[in-house]
Short mmCIF file of N, CA and C in Angstrom, two decimals:
data_model
loop_
_atom_site.label_atom_id
_atom_site.label_comp_id
_atom_site.label_asym_id
_atom_site.label_seq_id
_atom_site.Cartn_x
_atom_site.Cartn_y
_atom_site.Cartn_z
N GLN A 1 133.18 89.66 73.99
CA GLN A 1 134.03 88.48 74.20
C GLN A 1 134.12 88.17 75.68
N VAL A 2 134.38 86.91 75.96
CA VAL A 2 134.50 86.45 77.34
C VAL A 2 135.84 85.75 77.51
N GLN A 3 136.51 86.03 78.61
CA GLN A 3 137.78 85.40 78.92
C GLN A 3 137.65 84.56 80.18
N LEU A 4 138.28 83.40 80.16
CA LEU A 4 138.35 82.52 81.32
C LEU A 4 139.81 82.36 81.70
N VAL A 5 140.13 82.67 82.95
CA VAL A 5 141.51 82.56 83.43
C VAL A 5 141.55 81.53 84.54
N GLU A 6 142.36 80.50 84.33
CA GLU A 6 142.48 79.39 85.27
C GLU A 6 143.76 79.52 86.08
N SER A 7 143.74 78.93 87.26
CA SER A 7 144.94 78.86 88.09
C SER A 7 144.82 77.67 89.02
N GLY A 8 145.95 77.26 89.58
CA GLY A 8 145.94 76.25 90.63
C GLY A 8 146.47 74.89 90.25
N GLY A 9 146.83 74.69 89.00
CA GLY A 9 147.39 73.40 88.63
C GLY A 9 148.79 73.22 89.19
N GLY A 10 149.35 72.03 89.00
CA GLY A 10 150.70 71.78 89.46
C GLY A 10 150.99 70.31 89.61
N LEU A 11 152.07 70.04 90.33
CA LEU A 11 152.53 68.67 90.56
C LEU A 11 152.23 68.29 92.01
N VAL A 12 151.64 67.12 92.19
CA VAL A 12 151.31 66.66 93.53
C VAL A 12 151.48 65.15 93.58
N GLN A 13 151.77 64.65 94.76
CA GLN A 13 151.89 63.20 94.92
C GLN A 13 150.51 62.56 95.02
N ALA A 14 150.45 61.31 94.68
CA ALA A 14 149.20 60.57 94.81
C ALA A 14 148.70 60.64 96.25
N GLY A 15 147.40 60.86 96.38
CA GLY A 15 146.80 61.03 97.69
C GLY A 15 146.71 62.47 98.13
N GLY A 16 147.37 63.35 97.40
CA GLY A 16 147.37 64.76 97.75
C GLY A 16 146.17 65.50 97.21
N SER A 17 146.21 66.83 97.37
CA SER A 17 145.08 67.67 97.00
C SER A 17 145.55 68.88 96.20
N LEU A 18 144.67 69.36 95.36
CA LEU A 18 144.88 70.61 94.63
C LEU A 18 143.54 71.31 94.50
N ARG A 19 143.61 72.63 94.34
CA ARG A 19 142.41 73.41 94.12
C ARG A 19 142.59 74.25 92.88
N LEU A 20 141.69 74.09 91.93
CA LEU A 20 141.71 74.88 90.71
C LEU A 20 140.69 76.01 90.81
N SER A 21 141.03 77.13 90.19
CA SER A 21 140.11 78.28 90.13
C SER A 21 139.99 78.74 88.69
N CYS A 22 138.85 79.28 88.37
CA CYS A 22 138.62 79.83 87.03
C CYS A 22 137.69 81.03 87.16
N THR A 23 138.14 82.17 86.65
CA THR A 23 137.35 83.40 86.72
C THR A 23 136.98 83.86 85.32
N ALA A 24 135.72 84.16 85.14
CA ALA A 24 135.22 84.65 83.85
C ALA A 24 135.09 86.17 83.90
N SER A 25 135.43 86.79 82.76
CA SER A 25 135.29 88.24 82.65
C SER A 25 134.94 88.60 81.22
N GLY A 26 134.43 89.82 81.02
CA GLY A 26 134.11 90.27 79.68
C GLY A 26 132.64 90.63 79.55
N SER A 27 132.12 90.45 78.35
CA SER A 27 130.75 90.87 78.03
C SER A 27 129.74 89.80 78.48
N ILE A 28 129.59 89.69 79.77
CA ILE A 28 128.75 88.64 80.36
C ILE A 28 127.40 89.21 80.75
N PHE A 29 126.35 88.64 80.20
CA PHE A 29 125.00 88.98 80.65
C PHE A 29 124.57 87.99 81.73
N ARG A 30 124.84 86.72 81.49
CA ARG A 30 124.51 85.68 82.47
C ARG A 30 125.39 84.45 82.24
N ILE A 31 125.87 83.87 83.33
CA ILE A 31 126.60 82.60 83.23
C ILE A 31 125.61 81.49 83.55
N ASN A 32 125.35 80.63 82.61
CA ASN A 32 124.36 79.58 82.77
C ASN A 32 124.94 78.35 83.46
N ALA A 33 126.22 78.10 83.21
CA ALA A 33 126.89 76.96 83.83
C ALA A 33 128.39 77.16 83.73
N MET A 34 129.10 76.61 84.68
CA MET A 34 130.56 76.59 84.62
C MET A 34 131.01 75.20 85.03
N GLY A 35 132.10 74.79 84.42
CA GLY A 35 132.56 73.45 84.74
C GLY A 35 134.01 73.22 84.36
N TRP A 36 134.44 72.01 84.60
CA TRP A 36 135.81 71.60 84.33
C TRP A 36 135.80 70.34 83.47
N TYR A 37 136.68 70.36 82.49
CA TYR A 37 136.94 69.19 81.65
C TYR A 37 138.42 68.88 81.77
N ARG A 38 138.79 67.69 81.37
CA ARG A 38 140.21 67.34 81.36
C ARG A 38 140.55 66.49 80.14
N GLN A 39 141.80 66.61 79.75
CA GLN A 39 142.28 65.87 78.59
C GLN A 39 143.66 65.33 78.87
N ALA A 40 143.77 64.02 78.90
CA ALA A 40 145.06 63.36 79.07
C ALA A 40 145.67 63.14 77.69
N PRO A 41 146.99 62.97 77.62
CA PRO A 41 147.64 62.78 76.32
C PRO A 41 147.05 61.61 75.55
N GLY A 42 146.70 61.86 74.30
CA GLY A 42 146.16 60.82 73.45
C GLY A 42 144.71 60.46 73.70
N LYS A 43 144.06 61.21 74.57
CA LYS A 43 142.66 60.93 74.89
C LYS A 43 141.78 62.13 74.58
N GLN A 44 140.48 61.89 74.56
CA GLN A 44 139.55 62.98 74.29
C GLN A 44 139.34 63.82 75.55
N ARG A 45 138.77 65.00 75.35
CA ARG A 45 138.46 65.87 76.47
C ARG A 45 137.14 65.42 77.08
N ASP A 46 137.17 65.18 78.38
CA ASP A 46 136.00 64.64 79.08
C ASP A 46 135.55 65.58 80.20
N LEU A 47 134.27 65.54 80.47
CA LEU A 47 133.71 66.31 81.57
C LEU A 47 134.21 65.76 82.90
N VAL A 48 134.60 66.68 83.79
CA VAL A 48 134.96 66.30 85.16
C VAL A 48 133.82 66.66 86.11
N ALA A 49 133.39 67.92 86.04
CA ALA A 49 132.32 68.39 86.92
C ALA A 49 131.73 69.67 86.34
N VAL A 50 130.46 69.89 86.63
CA VAL A 50 129.79 71.08 86.15
C VAL A 50 128.80 71.55 87.20
N THR A 51 128.60 72.87 87.28
CA THR A 51 127.59 73.43 88.16
C THR A 51 126.79 74.46 87.37
N THR A 52 125.48 74.43 87.53
CA THR A 52 124.62 75.31 86.75
C THR A 52 124.11 76.47 87.60
N SER A 53 123.48 77.42 86.94
CA SER A 53 122.89 78.56 87.64
C SER A 53 121.74 78.14 88.54
N ALA A 54 121.21 76.95 88.32
CA ALA A 54 120.16 76.40 89.18
C ALA A 54 120.75 75.56 90.31
N ASP A 55 122.06 75.66 90.50
CA ASP A 55 122.75 74.92 91.57
C ASP A 55 122.67 73.41 91.39
N ILE A 56 122.61 73.00 90.17
CA ILE A 56 122.70 71.57 89.87
C ILE A 56 124.14 71.24 89.55
N THR A 57 124.65 70.20 90.19
CA THR A 57 126.02 69.78 89.93
C THR A 57 126.02 68.37 89.37
N ASN A 58 127.04 68.10 88.58
CA ASN A 58 127.19 66.78 87.98
C ASN A 58 128.66 66.45 87.95
N TYR A 59 129.00 65.20 88.25
CA TYR A 59 130.38 64.76 88.30
C TYR A 59 130.58 63.52 87.44
N ALA A 60 131.78 63.42 86.90
CA ALA A 60 132.16 62.16 86.28
C ALA A 60 132.23 61.09 87.36
N GLU A 61 131.87 59.87 87.01
CA GLU A 61 131.89 58.79 87.99
C GLU A 61 133.26 58.61 88.63
N SER A 62 134.29 58.82 87.85
CA SER A 62 135.65 58.57 88.32
C SER A 62 136.11 59.55 89.40
N VAL A 63 135.40 60.66 89.56
CA VAL A 63 135.84 61.66 90.54
C VAL A 63 134.84 61.85 91.68
N LYS A 64 133.71 61.18 91.60
CA LYS A 64 132.70 61.32 92.65
C LYS A 64 133.28 60.92 94.01
N GLY A 65 133.01 61.76 95.01
CA GLY A 65 133.51 61.51 96.35
C GLY A 65 134.90 62.03 96.59
N ARG A 66 135.59 62.43 95.53
CA ARG A 66 136.96 62.96 95.69
C ARG A 66 137.06 64.43 95.29
N PHE A 67 136.30 64.82 94.27
CA PHE A 67 136.34 66.19 93.77
C PHE A 67 135.05 66.92 94.16
N THR A 68 135.19 68.22 94.39
CA THR A 68 134.02 69.04 94.70
C THR A 68 134.08 70.32 93.87
N ILE A 69 133.01 70.60 93.16
CA ILE A 69 132.92 71.84 92.40
C ILE A 69 132.08 72.84 93.17
N SER A 70 132.51 74.09 93.15
CA SER A 70 131.75 75.14 93.81
C SER A 70 131.88 76.42 93.00
N ARG A 71 131.07 77.39 93.34
CA ARG A 71 130.98 78.58 92.50
C ARG A 71 130.71 79.80 93.37
N ASN A 72 131.37 80.91 93.02
CA ASN A 72 131.10 82.19 93.66
C ASN A 72 130.53 83.09 92.58
N ASN A 73 129.22 83.24 92.56
CA ASN A 73 128.56 84.00 91.49
C ASN A 73 128.93 85.48 91.52
N ALA A 74 129.24 85.99 92.70
CA ALA A 74 129.55 87.42 92.83
C ALA A 74 130.80 87.80 92.05
N ILE A 75 131.71 86.84 91.90
CA ILE A 75 132.96 87.13 91.19
C ILE A 75 133.16 86.22 89.98
N ASN A 76 132.08 85.61 89.53
CA ASN A 76 132.11 84.78 88.31
C ASN A 76 133.24 83.76 88.34
N THR A 77 133.38 83.08 89.46
CA THR A 77 134.48 82.14 89.65
C THR A 77 133.97 80.77 90.02
N VAL A 78 134.59 79.76 89.43
CA VAL A 78 134.29 78.38 89.76
C VAL A 78 135.56 77.72 90.28
N TYR A 79 135.39 76.85 91.25
CA TYR A 79 136.51 76.15 91.88
C TYR A 79 136.33 74.64 91.70
N LEU A 80 137.46 73.96 91.71
CA LEU A 80 137.44 72.51 91.73
C LEU A 80 138.41 72.05 92.80
N GLU A 81 137.86 71.55 93.88
CA GLU A 81 138.67 71.01 94.97
C GLU A 81 138.89 69.53 94.67
N MET A 82 140.16 69.16 94.54
CA MET A 82 140.50 67.79 94.17
C MET A 82 141.26 67.13 95.32
N ASN A 83 140.69 66.11 95.89
CA ASN A 83 141.31 65.37 96.99
C ASN A 83 141.57 63.93 96.59
N SER A 84 142.41 63.28 97.37
CA SER A 84 142.74 61.86 97.11
C SER A 84 143.13 61.65 95.65
N LEU A 85 143.99 62.51 95.16
CA LEU A 85 144.35 62.47 93.75
C LEU A 85 145.06 61.17 93.40
N LYS A 86 144.79 60.71 92.18
CA LYS A 86 145.37 59.48 91.67
C LYS A 86 146.21 59.80 90.43
N THR A 87 147.11 58.92 90.09
CA THR A 87 147.94 59.17 88.91
C THR A 87 147.08 59.31 87.65
N GLU A 88 145.97 58.62 87.63
CA GLU A 88 145.09 58.70 86.45
C GLU A 88 144.34 60.03 86.35
N ASP A 89 144.46 60.88 87.36
CA ASP A 89 143.89 62.22 87.28
C ASP A 89 144.80 63.18 86.51
N THR A 90 145.99 62.73 86.17
CA THR A 90 146.92 63.56 85.43
C THR A 90 146.35 63.94 84.08
N ALA A 91 146.30 65.25 83.81
CA ALA A 91 145.71 65.74 82.57
C ALA A 91 145.83 67.26 82.54
N VAL A 92 145.51 67.83 81.40
CA VAL A 92 145.29 69.27 81.32
C VAL A 92 143.82 69.51 81.65
N TYR A 93 143.58 70.38 82.60
CA TYR A 93 142.23 70.69 83.04
C TYR A 93 141.80 72.01 82.41
N TYR A 94 140.63 71.99 81.78
CA TYR A 94 140.10 73.15 81.09
C TYR A 94 138.82 73.63 81.77
N CYS A 95 138.75 74.92 81.98
CA CYS A 95 137.53 75.53 82.47
C CYS A 95 136.60 75.81 81.29
N ASN A 96 135.33 75.61 81.51
CA ASN A 96 134.33 75.87 80.48
C ASN A 96 133.19 76.68 81.09
N ALA A 97 132.69 77.65 80.32
CA ALA A 97 131.55 78.43 80.79
C ALA A 97 130.51 78.54 79.67
N ASP A 98 129.29 78.29 80.03
CA ASP A 98 128.14 78.48 79.13
C ASP A 98 127.58 79.86 79.45
N VAL A 99 127.82 80.82 78.53
CA VAL A 99 127.57 82.22 78.84
C VAL A 99 126.58 82.82 77.86
N THR A 100 125.64 83.57 78.38
CA THR A 100 124.83 84.45 77.55
C THR A 100 125.53 85.80 77.55
N THR A 101 126.01 86.20 76.38
CA THR A 101 126.80 87.42 76.29
C THR A 101 125.93 88.61 75.94
N SER A 102 126.54 89.77 76.06
CA SER A 102 125.80 91.01 75.79
C SER A 102 125.51 91.17 74.30
N ARG A 103 126.40 90.63 73.44
CA ARG A 103 126.25 90.88 72.01
C ARG A 103 126.16 89.62 71.15
N LEU A 104 126.70 88.50 71.63
CA LEU A 104 126.82 87.32 70.78
C LEU A 104 125.82 86.22 71.10
N GLY A 105 124.92 86.49 72.03
CA GLY A 105 123.99 85.45 72.42
C GLY A 105 124.64 84.43 73.33
N ARG A 106 124.12 83.21 73.33
CA ARG A 106 124.61 82.17 74.23
C ARG A 106 125.69 81.35 73.55
N LYS A 107 126.85 81.25 74.21
CA LYS A 107 127.99 80.54 73.63
C LYS A 107 128.81 79.86 74.71
N PRO A 108 129.52 78.80 74.35
CA PRO A 108 130.49 78.21 75.28
C PRO A 108 131.84 78.89 75.13
N PHE A 109 132.55 79.01 76.23
CA PHE A 109 133.90 79.57 76.22
C PHE A 109 134.83 78.64 76.99
N TRP A 110 136.10 78.66 76.61
CA TRP A 110 137.09 77.78 77.21
C TRP A 110 138.26 78.57 77.75
N GLY A 111 138.82 78.07 78.84
CA GLY A 111 140.07 78.60 79.34
C GLY A 111 141.24 78.00 78.58
N GLN A 112 142.44 78.45 78.95
CA GLN A 112 143.63 78.02 78.24
C GLN A 112 144.13 76.66 78.71
N GLY A 113 143.63 76.20 79.84
CA GLY A 113 144.04 74.91 80.37
C GLY A 113 145.14 75.05 81.41
N THR A 114 145.09 74.18 82.40
CA THR A 114 146.12 74.16 83.43
C THR A 114 146.52 72.70 83.68
N GLN A 115 147.81 72.46 83.76
CA GLN A 115 148.31 71.10 83.88
C GLN A 115 148.22 70.62 85.32
N VAL A 116 147.69 69.43 85.49
CA VAL A 116 147.69 68.75 86.79
C VAL A 116 148.45 67.44 86.59
N THR A 117 149.50 67.27 87.37
CA THR A 117 150.30 66.05 87.30
C THR A 117 150.34 65.40 88.67
N VAL A 118 149.95 64.14 88.71
CA VAL A 118 149.94 63.39 89.97
C VAL A 118 150.99 62.29 89.86
N SER A 119 151.96 62.35 90.74
CA SER A 119 153.06 61.37 90.71
C SER A 119 152.79 60.25 91.71
N SER A 120 153.35 59.09 91.40
CA SER A 120 153.13 57.92 92.27
C SER A 120 154.16 57.87 93.39
#
């Protein structure tokens, strides 16, 4: 099994910044990609940013130029630096990892989610 533990959410004013972290642990053979999704009330869960083991990154159009995803492979951790936050960034942010495990093969795993609230 693989566990993802997120931290760094909170309340911030519009224009402010937050940094999210997510660390993976457990029966990990290889992490193929790690990323962040978000879900606002009444809406579907959407991709925010992802980074792969080949150092390919992808961002949602709405966050390009404001958010930066990075990864520390030595500690199986992915970060999301969020700047110039807008009220529409308010959502629960979920960490996702595409992991090849020691026993279960390749599977996606999710964190528990962390709330980000941007006030006007």
